[in-house]
Amino acid sequence: MATLSDFARIVEIKGVAHYVLVKNDGTIASHNTEQPESLAKMVLACGLNCDEIEKARFTYFVFSLGNRGNYCIFPVGNYYLGVLLQAGIDVDLMVNTIIEFIQGLSRKRHACLKSD
């Protein structure tokens, strides 16, 4: 089963500056940022609003911080993963890389469940 330490490996992806993993009740599960509380509130609000707008679960949401990079939000089960990308990084490539990372964790989870 995917663990919080598995999610923490997201920082190993070149181009990821910071991340926060927030449960849909606002609980911060994991992060690597100095002020996770305000970031978690933003990730949760955006995630919940995206879920409300897109009745079928949204895949990802990206917004630009201008020359400071881009922020991406991904639904992950009962959580939302917020990722700040470094400035100058190809957003499309990073989104696909992060989706593959999340899917890899999901495959790991299902493999563990099947072996139980």
C-alpha positions as a Python dict, from the first residue, in 0.01 Angstrom:
ca = {
    (1, 'M'): (0, 0, 0),
    (2, 'A'): (127, 350, -79),
    (3, 'T'): (252, 527, 232),
    (4, 'L'): (314, 891, 319),
    (5, 'S'): (685, 832, 264),
    (6, 'D'): (599, 712, -88),
    (7, 'F'): (425, 1045, -152),
    (8, 'A'): (724, 1233, -10),
    (9, 'R'): (932, 1091, -294),
    (10, 'I'): (758, 1337, -524),
    (11, 'V'): (1034, 1585, -439),
    (12, 'E'): (1274, 1354, -625),
    (13, 'I'): (1105, 1456, -950),
    (14, 'K'): (1316, 1725, -1113),
    (15, 'G'): (1114, 2046, -1126),
    (16, 'V'): (911, 1992, -808),
    (17, 'A'): (981, 2271, -559),
    (18, 'H'): (726, 2199, -284),
    (19, 'Y'): (428, 1977, -221),
    (20, 'V'): (148, 1931, 28),
    (21, 'L'): (-86, 1633, 60),
    (22, 'V'): (-416, 1728, 221),
    (23, 'K'): (-702, 1499, 322),
    (24, 'N'): (-1047, 1613, 207),
    (25, 'D'): (-1125, 1715, 568),
    (26, 'G'): (-831, 1961, 572),
    (27, 'T'): (-584, 1741, 760),
    (28, 'I'): (-229, 1780, 633),
    (29, 'A'): (-92, 1432, 567),
    (30, 'S'): (252, 1521, 432),
    (31, 'H'): (444, 1824, 305),
    (32, 'N'): (788, 1975, 248),
    (33, 'T'): (708, 2343, 283),
    (34, 'E'): (767, 2594, 562),
    (35, 'Q'): (406, 2712, 593),
    (36, 'P'): (188, 2413, 511),
    (37, 'E'): (-130, 2540, 679),
    (38, 'S'): (-206, 2825, 438),
    (39, 'L'): (-99, 2619, 139),
    (40, 'A'): (-315, 2327, 252),
    (41, 'K'): (-620, 2554, 282),
    (42, 'M'): (-568, 2675, -74),
    (43, 'V'): (-516, 2322, -210),
    (44, 'L'): (-826, 2196, -31),
    (45, 'A'): (-1042, 2486, -147),
    (46, 'C'): (-929, 2451, -508),
    (47, 'G'): (-967, 2073, -502),
    (48, 'L'): (-1316, 2082, -354),
    (49, 'N'): (-1424, 2353, -598),
    (50, 'C'): (-1283, 2161, -895),
    (51, 'D'): (-1469, 1851, -778),
    (52, 'E'): (-1787, 2058, -750),
    (53, 'I'): (-1748, 2205, -1101),
    (54, 'E'): (-1648, 1879, -1266),
    (55, 'K'): (-1902, 1622, -1147),
    (56, 'A'): (-1679, 1340, -1269),
    (57, 'R'): (-1352, 1365, -1075),
    (58, 'F'): (-1117, 1624, -1224),
    (59, 'T'): (-772, 1505, -1336),
    (60, 'Y'): (-565, 1810, -1246),
    (61, 'F'): (-581, 2186, -1206),
    (62, 'V'): (-297, 2428, -1286),
    (63, 'F'): (-265, 2796, -1216),
    (64, 'S'): (21, 3030, -1291),
    (65, 'L'): (213, 3225, -1032),
    (66, 'G'): (369, 3438, -1306),
    (67, 'N'): (747, 3424, -1304),
    (68, 'R'): (742, 3229, -973),
    (69, 'G'): (628, 2904, -1133),
    (70, 'N'): (302, 2713, -1157),
    (71, 'Y'): (92, 2537, -898),
    (72, 'C'): (-75, 2205, -978),
    (73, 'I'): (-347, 2024, -783),
    (74, 'F'): (-428, 1657, -831),
    (75, 'P'): (-701, 1446, -669),
    (76, 'V'): (-563, 1132, -502),
    (77, 'G'): (-837, 922, -344),
    (78, 'N'): (-964, 1117, -41),
    (79, 'Y'): (-672, 1360, -69),
    (80, 'Y'): (-554, 1647, -283),
    (81, 'L'): (-190, 1678, -382),
    (82, 'G'): (-67, 2033, -435),
    (83, 'V'): (265, 2074, -615),
    (84, 'L'): (459, 2396, -673),
    (85, 'L'): (670, 2365, -985),
    (86, 'Q'): (998, 2546, -1024),
    (87, 'A'): (991, 2844, -1259),
    (88, 'G'): (1074, 2772, -1621),
    (89, 'I'): (965, 2406, -1612),
    (90, 'D'): (751, 2260, -1892),
    (91, 'V'): (410, 2237, -1724),
    (92, 'D'): (262, 1978, -1962),
    (93, 'L'): (560, 1746, -1913),
    (94, 'M'): (547, 1790, -1535),
    (95, 'V'): (173, 1726, -1517),
    (96, 'N'): (218, 1401, -1709),
    (97, 'T'): (516, 1302, -1492),
    (98, 'I'): (322, 1366, -1171),
    (99, 'I'): (17, 1177, -1300),
    (100, 'E'): (247, 882, -1378),
    (101, 'F'): (394, 911, -1027),
    (102, 'I'): (45, 900, -871),
    (103, 'Q'): (-60, 609, -1094),
    (104, 'G'): (256, 423, -991),
    (105, 'L'): (157, 463, -626),
    (106, 'S'): (-193, 342, -710),
    (107, 'R'): (-52, 33, -888),
    (108, 'K'): (166, -32, -583),
    (109, 'R'): (-141, -7, -359),
    (110, 'H'): (-342, -249, -574),
    (111, 'A'): (-51, -494, -596),
    (112, 'C'): (-30, -500, -215),
    (113, 'L'): (-404, -554, -184),
    (114, 'K'): (-394, -843, -432),
    (115, 'S'): (-114, -1016, -244),
    (116, 'D'): (-299, -999, 92),
}
